[in-house]
XYZ file of C-alpha atoms in Angstrom:
596
model
C 15.208 14.619 -26.354
C 16.752 14.592 -22.835
C 15.288 17.465 -20.396
C 17.037 18.480 -17.402
C 14.797 18.961 -14.155
C 14.733 22.709 -14.319
C 12.970 22.478 -17.712
C 9.876 20.775 -16.343
C 6.533 22.872 -16.420
C 4.831 24.010 -13.135
C 0.914 23.222 -12.661
C -1.543 25.873 -12.990
C -5.181 26.326 -11.706
C -6.568 23.277 -14.213
C -4.687 21.004 -12.281
C -5.757 21.664 -8.963
C -9.152 22.229 -10.230
C -9.553 18.584 -11.592
C -8.421 17.184 -7.850
C -11.064 19.443 -6.431
C -13.676 18.093 -8.764
C -12.523 14.446 -7.965
C -12.795 15.456 -4.121
C -16.402 17.039 -4.701
C -17.530 13.667 -6.401
C -16.144 11.642 -3.578
C -17.901 13.459 -1.035
C -21.256 13.328 -3.152
C -20.900 9.391 -3.313
C -20.307 9.485 0.163
C -23.802 11.382 0.560
C -25.423 8.913 -1.673
C -23.821 5.835 -0.121
C -25.242 7.114 3.229
C -28.754 6.468 1.934
C -28.004 2.828 0.873
C -26.499 1.922 3.953
C -29.555 2.987 6.079
C -31.947 0.628 4.204
C -30.687 -2.296 6.988
C -29.126 -2.206 10.211
C -25.830 0.117 10.871
C -23.430 -2.685 10.929
C -23.940 -5.016 8.055
C -24.695 -1.638 6.212
C -22.106 0.580 6.947
C -19.344 -1.940 7.401
C -20.138 -4.363 4.842
C -22.669 -2.596 2.447
C -25.274 -5.251 2.829
C -23.223 -7.726 0.935
C -24.374 -6.539 -2.250
C -21.583 -6.140 -4.562
C -21.695 -7.015 -8.146
C -18.970 -7.988 -10.483
C -17.689 -5.025 -11.748
C -17.787 -3.203 -8.353
C -15.844 -6.240 -6.922
C -13.209 -6.469 -9.875
C -12.668 -2.569 -10.222
C -12.385 -1.647 -6.542
C -8.954 -1.558 -6.630
C -7.535 -1.342 -3.173
C -4.007 -1.857 -4.155
C -3.793 0.323 -7.262
C -3.058 3.308 -5.431
C -0.133 5.162 -3.784
C 2.019 2.207 -4.460
C 0.841 1.614 -7.950
C 1.246 5.166 -9.113
C 4.043 6.458 -6.721
C 6.095 3.590 -5.383
C 5.940 1.032 -8.203
C 6.693 3.684 -11.242
C 9.510 4.723 -8.740
C 11.173 1.193 -8.411
C 10.783 1.055 -12.540
C 12.529 4.554 -13.200
C 15.305 3.555 -10.345
C 15.741 -0.160 -11.380
C 14.784 -0.515 -14.827
C 13.136 -3.383 -17.102
C 13.354 -6.006 -14.302
C 10.862 -4.569 -12.295
C 8.280 -6.224 -15.067
C 9.376 -9.558 -13.582
C 8.895 -8.202 -10.121
C 5.534 -7.597 -10.637
C 4.613 -10.036 -13.055
C 3.235 -12.506 -10.590
C 0.512 -9.951 -9.649
C -1.246 -10.823 -12.871
C -2.505 -14.208 -11.401
C -3.751 -12.957 -8.153
C -7.193 -12.627 -9.238
C -7.009 -16.231 -10.466
C -5.530 -17.516 -7.237
C -7.655 -15.556 -4.943
C -10.855 -15.532 -6.189
C -10.876 -19.299 -6.948
C -9.128 -20.723 -4.050
C -10.236 -18.750 -1.335
C -12.877 -16.268 -2.556
C -16.091 -18.482 -2.924
C -15.448 -20.455 0.377
C -14.609 -17.366 2.429
C -17.650 -15.743 1.059
C -19.869 -18.569 2.206
C -18.446 -19.105 5.597
C -19.266 -15.616 6.195
C -23.015 -15.885 5.324
C -23.111 -18.671 7.435
C -21.948 -16.949 10.271
C -23.266 -13.425 9.442
C -19.290 -12.187 9.970
C -18.606 -8.344 9.478
C -14.938 -8.775 9.578
C -12.364 -11.161 9.099
C -11.466 -11.290 12.788
C -15.297 -12.203 13.116
C -15.355 -14.717 10.827
C -12.001 -16.364 12.397
C -13.474 -16.103 15.844
C -16.663 -18.179 14.858
C -15.040 -20.409 12.678
C -12.703 -21.666 15.413
C -15.076 -20.876 18.545
C -12.347 -18.702 20.475
C -12.618 -14.904 20.939
C -8.482 -14.972 20.946
C -8.311 -15.796 17.439
C -10.169 -13.111 16.480
C -8.550 -10.683 19.127
C -5.031 -11.691 17.842
C -6.356 -11.473 14.041
C -7.738 -7.845 14.663
C -4.698 -6.700 16.242
C -2.042 -8.087 13.602
C -4.614 -6.452 10.689
C -4.586 -3.256 11.951
C -0.827 -3.214 12.348
C -0.240 -4.528 8.831
C -2.526 -2.202 7.291
C -1.359 1.089 9.056
C 2.103 0.438 6.539
C 0.512 0.536 3.562
C -1.983 3.466 4.500
C 1.192 5.512 5.579
C 2.481 4.897 2.280
C -1.175 6.234 0.713
C -1.205 9.038 2.596
C 2.351 10.191 1.825
C 1.180 9.686 -2.121
C -1.669 11.871 -1.409
C -0.254 14.718 0.027
C 2.245 14.536 -2.533
C 0.169 14.766 -5.448
C -1.741 17.636 -4.031
C 1.561 19.393 -3.006
C 2.410 19.111 -7.150
C -1.077 20.084 -8.027
C -0.737 23.704 -6.326
C -0.575 26.357 -9.046
C 2.720 28.237 -9.541
C 4.218 25.705 -7.171
C 7.252 24.883 -8.893
C 7.064 21.037 -9.008
C 10.771 20.596 -9.444
C 11.693 23.157 -6.717
C 10.009 20.953 -4.079
C 12.517 21.799 -1.460
C 11.947 24.748 0.542
C 14.782 23.982 2.966
C 16.035 26.872 5.013
C 19.500 27.588 5.301
C 21.288 25.581 7.619
C 22.633 27.436 10.996
C 25.804 28.014 11.322
C 28.102 25.645 13.165
C 29.262 26.660 16.357
C 33.008 27.518 17.082
C 34.965 25.036 18.687
C 36.981 27.719 20.283
C 34.547 29.519 21.896
C 32.756 29.292 24.995
C 30.919 32.586 24.702
C 27.094 32.249 25.041
C 26.946 35.111 22.386
C 28.702 32.561 20.261
C 26.079 30.094 20.589
C 23.605 29.312 17.431
C 20.162 30.880 17.668
C 17.808 29.399 15.474
C 15.000 31.460 14.093
C 11.356 30.297 14.549
C 11.149 29.279 10.657
C 14.252 27.168 11.359
C 12.624 25.387 14.480
C 9.551 24.846 12.627
C 11.592 23.290 9.748
C 13.133 20.922 12.299
C 9.659 19.785 13.172
C 8.456 19.641 9.361
C 11.205 19.336 7.011
C 9.051 19.316 3.806
C 7.609 21.670 1.691
C 4.743 23.468 3.456
C 2.521 22.754 0.280
C 3.087 19.142 1.024
C 1.419 19.787 4.470
C -1.425 21.595 3.124
C -1.970 18.641 0.941
C -1.911 16.248 3.535
C -4.262 17.799 5.816
C -6.801 18.545 2.767
C -6.574 15.117 1.739
C -6.851 13.615 5.312
C -9.853 15.323 5.875
C -11.694 14.622 2.578
C -10.825 10.590 2.938
C -11.968 10.584 6.713
C -14.808 12.609 5.974
C -16.584 10.987 3.406
C -15.848 7.161 4.654
C -17.580 8.504 7.884
C -20.387 9.617 6.047
C -20.976 6.799 3.520
C -18.964 3.737 5.060
C -18.168 0.824 2.898
C -20.156 1.381 -0.053
C -18.500 4.912 -0.067
C -15.384 3.490 -0.094
C -16.760 0.699 -3.022
C -18.287 3.230 -5.183
C -15.673 6.112 -5.061
C -13.158 3.327 -5.600
C -14.973 2.019 -8.603
C -15.281 5.615 -10.101
C -11.469 5.983 -9.491
C -10.493 2.700 -11.108
C -12.209 3.658 -14.336
C -10.432 6.965 -14.284
C -7.059 5.454 -13.402
C -7.214 3.344 -16.715
C -8.021 6.571 -18.673
C -4.898 8.651 -17.013
C -2.677 5.455 -17.490
C -3.556 5.261 -21.199
C -3.141 8.809 -21.724
C 0.056 8.864 -20.163
C 1.701 6.179 -22.062
C 0.130 7.354 -25.368
C 1.819 10.608 -24.600
C 5.233 9.881 -22.902
C 6.501 7.098 -25.164
C 6.153 9.104 -28.533
C 7.552 12.138 -26.915
C 10.833 9.952 -25.713
C 11.273 8.510 -29.271
C 9.512 5.211 -28.955
C 10.088 2.588 -26.256
C 13.713 1.027 -28.110
C 14.940 4.463 -28.221
C 13.736 5.124 -24.572
C 15.677 1.852 -23.450
C 18.752 2.571 -25.398
C 18.936 6.308 -23.640
C 18.250 4.809 -20.412
C 21.202 2.495 -21.035
C 23.914 5.316 -21.927
C 22.389 7.332 -18.794
C 22.885 4.680 -16.449
C 24.104 1.226 -17.337
C 23.249 -1.990 -19.260
C 21.893 -3.495 -16.155
C 18.930 -1.170 -16.452
C 17.560 -3.488 -19.420
C 18.459 -6.696 -17.959
C 18.346 -8.578 -14.705
C 19.186 -8.160 -11.709
C 18.555 -4.286 -12.478
C 20.475 -1.484 -12.452
C 21.642 -0.060 -9.043
C 21.332 3.468 -8.464
C 23.404 3.722 -5.309
C 26.793 2.537 -7.239
C 29.805 4.329 -6.411
C 32.758 5.013 -8.727
C 34.885 4.123 -5.911
C 35.141 -0.082 -5.355
C 36.033 0.490 -1.693
C 32.850 2.295 -1.094
C 30.503 0.408 -3.772
C 26.726 0.006 -2.570
C 25.765 -1.679 -5.735
C 22.776 -3.948 -5.359
C 21.137 -6.587 -7.472
C 17.360 -5.761 -7.275
C 15.847 -8.880 -8.305
C 18.088 -11.964 -8.176
C 16.660 -15.322 -9.391
C 15.990 -16.152 -5.426
C 13.915 -12.917 -5.279
C 12.443 -13.352 -8.534
C 10.738 -16.868 -7.118
C 9.944 -14.972 -4.061
C 7.880 -12.556 -5.752
C 5.766 -15.271 -7.112
C 4.727 -15.813 -3.125
C 4.803 -12.074 -2.440
C 2.353 -11.082 -4.651
C 0.055 -13.926 -5.128
C -0.566 -14.695 -1.819
C -0.425 -11.356 -0.331
C -3.187 -10.173 -2.937
C -5.655 -12.482 -1.666
C -4.378 -12.626 2.133
C -5.054 -8.964 2.566
C -7.593 -8.129 4.817
C -9.179 -5.409 2.606
C -9.598 -7.872 -0.174
C -10.870 -10.186 1.924
C -13.792 -7.895 3.054
C -14.675 -7.103 -0.392
C -15.156 -11.088 -1.037
C -17.229 -11.315 1.814
C -19.556 -8.553 0.452
C -20.095 -9.992 -2.862
C -23.569 -11.273 -3.915
C -22.573 -14.807 -4.825
C -20.199 -17.114 -6.624
C -21.211 -16.412 -10.055
C -19.972 -12.350 -9.400
C -16.618 -13.523 -8.149
C -16.311 -15.729 -11.371
C -16.928 -12.633 -13.585
C -14.514 -10.293 -11.374
C -11.740 -13.034 -12.013
C -11.725 -12.096 -15.722
C -12.360 -8.359 -15.312
C -9.801 -7.729 -12.888
C -7.330 -9.696 -14.696
C -7.805 -7.179 -18.030
C -7.846 -4.438 -15.597
C -4.278 -5.353 -14.165
C -2.887 -5.766 -17.665
C -4.226 -2.020 -18.572
C -2.575 -0.710 -15.494
C 1.039 -2.283 -14.988
C 2.196 -2.781 -18.513
C 1.662 0.798 -19.640
C 3.181 2.227 -16.634
C 6.306 -0.034 -16.932
C 6.610 1.725 -20.670
C 5.947 5.246 -19.267
C 8.611 4.866 -16.688
C 11.368 3.607 -18.861
C 10.407 6.668 -21.400
C 10.864 8.927 -18.338
C 14.576 7.869 -18.053
C 14.770 10.128 -21.242
C 12.503 12.616 -20.714
C 13.393 13.457 -16.843
C 17.024 12.031 -16.369
C 18.306 13.654 -13.244
C 15.440 12.789 -10.778
C 17.677 10.318 -8.770
C 16.571 7.708 -5.915
C 15.564 10.868 -3.377
C 12.645 12.177 -5.841
C 11.788 9.016 -7.865
C 8.615 8.872 -6.144
C 7.770 11.909 -8.232
C 7.994 10.500 -11.513
C 4.396 10.335 -12.513
C 3.490 13.879 -11.290
C 6.334 15.176 -12.922
C 5.814 13.468 -16.099
C 2.043 14.158 -16.413
C 2.687 17.842 -16.538
C 5.989 17.662 -18.788
C 4.048 15.654 -21.492
C 1.112 17.976 -21.830
C 2.879 21.403 -21.409
C 2.553 21.985 -25.561
C -0.895 21.435 -25.755
C -3.192 23.940 -27.806
C -5.515 26.479 -26.071
C -3.989 25.652 -22.709
C -5.605 22.134 -22.688
C -2.779 20.775 -21.369
C -3.010 21.799 -17.901
C -6.577 20.089 -18.025
C -5.208 16.913 -19.324
C -2.336 16.736 -16.775
C -4.975 17.375 -14.321
C -6.967 14.603 -15.408
C -3.843 12.117 -15.358
C -2.997 13.472 -11.674
C -6.364 13.060 -10.611
C -6.607 9.517 -11.535
C -3.928 8.379 -8.998
C -4.996 10.822 -6.371
C -8.414 9.334 -6.687
C -7.215 5.965 -6.190
C -5.273 6.769 -3.464
C -8.533 8.397 -1.755
C -10.440 5.403 -2.285
C -7.590 3.002 -0.950
C -7.006 5.115 2.189
C -10.872 4.895 2.565
C -10.962 1.260 2.753
C -8.051 1.058 4.968
C -9.510 3.459 7.568
C -12.815 1.525 7.273
C -11.143 -1.848 7.814
C -9.009 -0.662 10.821
C -12.231 1.397 12.248
C -14.359 -2.047 11.718
C -11.593 -3.925 13.850
C -11.505 -1.307 16.586
C -15.187 -1.281 16.892
C -16.443 -4.572 15.886
C -13.638 -6.884 17.247
C -12.644 -4.855 20.305
C -15.137 -2.365 21.526
C -18.058 -4.307 20.889
C -16.656 -7.811 21.788
C -14.824 -6.793 24.950
C -15.371 -3.230 26.066
C -19.296 -2.828 25.622
C -20.825 -6.226 24.476
C -24.202 -4.689 24.642
C -23.611 -1.686 22.968
C -26.452 0.343 21.218
C -26.353 1.371 17.556
C -25.845 5.069 18.854
C -22.864 3.790 20.792
C -21.228 1.780 17.748
C -21.850 4.889 15.629
C -19.924 7.149 18.119
C -17.291 4.672 18.500
C -17.018 4.245 14.689
C -16.356 8.276 14.585
C -13.948 8.299 17.134
C -11.878 5.474 15.681
C -11.794 6.801 12.269
C -10.812 10.411 13.291
C -7.928 8.772 15.414
C -6.876 6.507 12.729
C -6.586 9.769 10.343
C -4.238 11.666 13.005
C -1.974 8.793 13.481
C -1.490 8.406 9.734
C -0.765 11.990 9.445
C 1.504 12.416 12.202
C 3.329 9.195 10.758
C 3.945 10.465 7.226
C 5.331 14.357 8.348
C 8.839 13.110 7.554
C 7.967 9.997 5.290
C 10.332 7.071 3.946
C 11.919 7.246 0.331
C 10.358 4.339 -1.044
C 6.580 3.875 -0.981
C 6.517 0.691 -2.372
C 8.530 -0.790 0.445
C 5.877 -0.044 3.000
C 3.487 -1.588 0.631
C 5.495 -4.726 -0.016
C 6.265 -5.216 3.955
C 2.325 -4.823 4.857
C 1.248 -7.516 2.108
C 4.198 -9.649 2.601
C 3.479 -9.923 6.663
C -0.062 -10.257 6.071
C 0.325 -13.269 3.667
C 2.776 -14.978 6.115
C 0.647 -14.619 8.933
C -2.846 -15.220 7.546
C -2.383 -17.635 4.440
C -2.204 -20.753 6.508
C -4.915 -19.877 9.105
C -7.290 -18.910 6.322
C -6.753 -21.931 4.331
C -7.031 -24.180 7.378
C -10.331 -22.552 8.278
C -11.846 -22.895 4.907
C -10.885 -26.521 4.011
C -9.452 -28.364 6.922
C -12.154 -30.023 9.307
C -9.402 -30.991 12.042
C -8.148 -27.095 12.329
C -8.503 -25.970 15.584
C -8.196 -22.784 17.662
C -4.568 -23.539 18.759
C -3.734 -24.305 15.473
C -4.890 -20.975 14.045
C -3.208 -18.871 16.973
C -0.107 -20.910 16.347
C -0.068 -20.495 12.664
C -0.624 -16.549 12.760
C 2.055 -15.933 15.786
C 4.411 -18.490 13.953
C 4.331 -16.267 10.602
C 4.465 -13.229 12.140
C 7.213 -13.975 14.527
C 9.303 -15.457 11.990
C 8.769 -12.827 9.447
C 9.353 -9.576 11.501
C 12.121 -11.490 13.307
C 13.763 -11.639 9.859
C 13.087 -8.136 9.286
C 14.325 -7.157 12.586
C 17.552 -8.877 11.763
C 17.752 -6.842 8.428
C 17.417 -3.620 10.141
C 20.050 -4.619 12.777
C 22.434 -5.529 9.816
C 21.609 -2.200 7.809
C 22.572 -0.241 10.779
C 25.447 -2.067 11.255
C 26.767 -1.731 7.842
C 26.391 1.850 7.965
C 28.207 2.217 11.225
C 31.071 -0.615 10.641
C 33.281 1.214 13.306
C 31.713 0.538 16.406
C 32.011 -2.407 18.254
C 28.327 -3.420 18.572
C 27.915 -3.067 14.875
C 31.150 -5.339 14.525
C 29.441 -7.992 16.694
C 26.180 -7.595 14.913
C 27.958 -8.222 11.594
C 29.941 -11.070 12.508
C 26.945 -13.049 13.447
C 24.511 -11.866 10.867
C 27.182 -11.474 8.080
C 27.679 -8.457 5.696
C 24.877 -7.035 3.604
C 24.416 -9.194 0.686
C 23.744 -6.357 -1.653
C 20.167 -7.892 -3.112
C 16.891 -6.076 -2.885
C 16.356 -2.530 -2.609
C 18.234 -0.186 -1.039
C 17.014 1.713 2.369
C 16.023 0.882 5.686
C 13.228 -1.422 5.022
C 15.235 -4.279 3.682
C 14.976 -7.785 5.500
C 17.405 -10.228 6.225
C 17.621 -12.875 3.157
C 18.355 -16.815 4.174
C 19.347 -18.370 0.989
C 18.515 -15.318 -0.895
C 14.982 -15.469 -0.596
C 12.236 -13.172 0.616
C 11.220 -13.522 4.433
C 7.431 -14.235 3.118
C 8.905 -17.654 2.132
C 10.043 -18.585 5.782
C 7.171 -16.905 7.425
C 4.662 -19.037 5.468
C 6.541 -22.317 6.003
C 6.518 -21.484 9.638
C 2.907 -20.721 9.707
C 2.154 -23.921 8.024
C 4.291 -25.909 10.298
C 3.010 -24.386 13.305
C -0.720 -24.483 12.425
C -0.690 -27.844 11.071
C 1.434 -29.074 14.287
C -0.403 -27.309 17.146
C -4.096 -28.585 15.500
C -2.833 -32.235 15.488
C -0.980 -31.952 18.938
C -4.160 -30.558 20.588
C -7.929 -31.566 20.890
C -9.817 -31.453 17.668
C -12.798 -28.862 17.532
C -16.250 -29.979 18.387
C -18.188 -31.873 15.991
C -21.167 -29.611 16.098
C -18.776 -26.587 15.232
C -17.510 -28.689 12.285
C -20.611 -29.718 11.019
C -21.836 -25.824 10.810
C -19.091 -24.882 8.456
C -18.255 -28.100 6.717
C -21.649 -30.190 6.314
C -24.777 -28.952 4.364
C -27.284 -27.148 6.151
C -30.345 -29.557 6.779
C -33.297 -28.291 4.983
């Protein structure tokens, strides 16, 4: 059963109603959370939920099951095939690694220091405000990439849910203006753009996308401002349950409609190439002309090994995850969360892989430009024949699940960035004696500013959402893993080592990404002398990893996270040993049992 893109149904009022219901529920949870956080002081209540997270709340607050999971990850499966299952496999062990290695110790340190944010904890642990400031600036920088991806995903789902929008007729491009005649110098012959065409130059996507972006942004920033950390956590818990329901509905509908998993895989091979069922993955950019071939190997052995560093370490190095751990009630809560989160990840990612393989049969002609839309399109397609108009309601439920998850994730990111601006910069450096009223006002201004910047960043968003998610997570791991481990377990670690570890990992990681961007641009413009010089130094594009601008420079065929983490470890240990040790009083505070 192969369906062309033009045969897909359009959403009805039930789909939009489901999303609006989710929005209303989130706002209501925000108001309930506001009452809970007022039981204690503003800072600990608003930014850390009074340190009261239980096992279910900690496990199912899916800060990464969001735009990356439901838009970016399915896009990669649809584009490259079964090999993406290995690409994501290491993520299954993130709960075991993160909670077991760092979670318990991190929670202990946060209680001993009464730290509200991760930079706050790092500042107290190393006794140096510079450590907290650098950590805060880097966290805000990294989370911005992931947050931009979520804003695009939320706006895209709202766009698809609009009644009668025609989900497969998303492009509302105006006709291109006629080209100027080279032989004419008459002013009357110059092209005059209409106001609609001028507007389209600034806003190139569908107007429904921008309406969805505006509604999404106001809602998320609004309820986060109302209820703070608990609003983010409670909505995340609610949406996590809905995600499981939505994913299971989708896989149970899509795979049988495509004729089963085996038939779907065979159809995918017929439509593309055998590479879609094997490693290193199918290349949707392959050209029929060997001289112009852009065939890429998505997951070579070196990159497969790298993913077990990317996902494992990026998972528990995420500032959003560390904040949740700091808010846990006790160690027993984290133990239970390990089991719950492991099961939850399996229920999310494995069905999504099966679903997107089936999508190659049901919607074969999305291509790479619209592959981020595979889940919204598929949810409308598989429910179109339901009796008594129930299909629209079910598709609305499926679409509402990832939409809600995106809302919860953005809420968390906005909160973490705002807490960095308020707690780590404003309260520590600008106004150390700020009153609670001033802190509340600074928090409001910070959240609104973050929302506005995110909206501006996705007016013309990138193609692959998951590329932004991987970039953000990997950069965070390369920067923070070594300093955090040193803070938790090494008595000799000092502020110089922490700063060197963060800066060393950051510079190496983004240095390799910068080299990759230069290589990509030079490859696209081989004729220029500057491009030839760059390629002579960096070498030609190796043709591995995903396509697009957000592609790093691969040394020895492995991801930059490996080199970033190694650099961070070497710099952190080396500078700690080369400089004076921390004071004995500071070390005892964090490593010796408190005297009764």
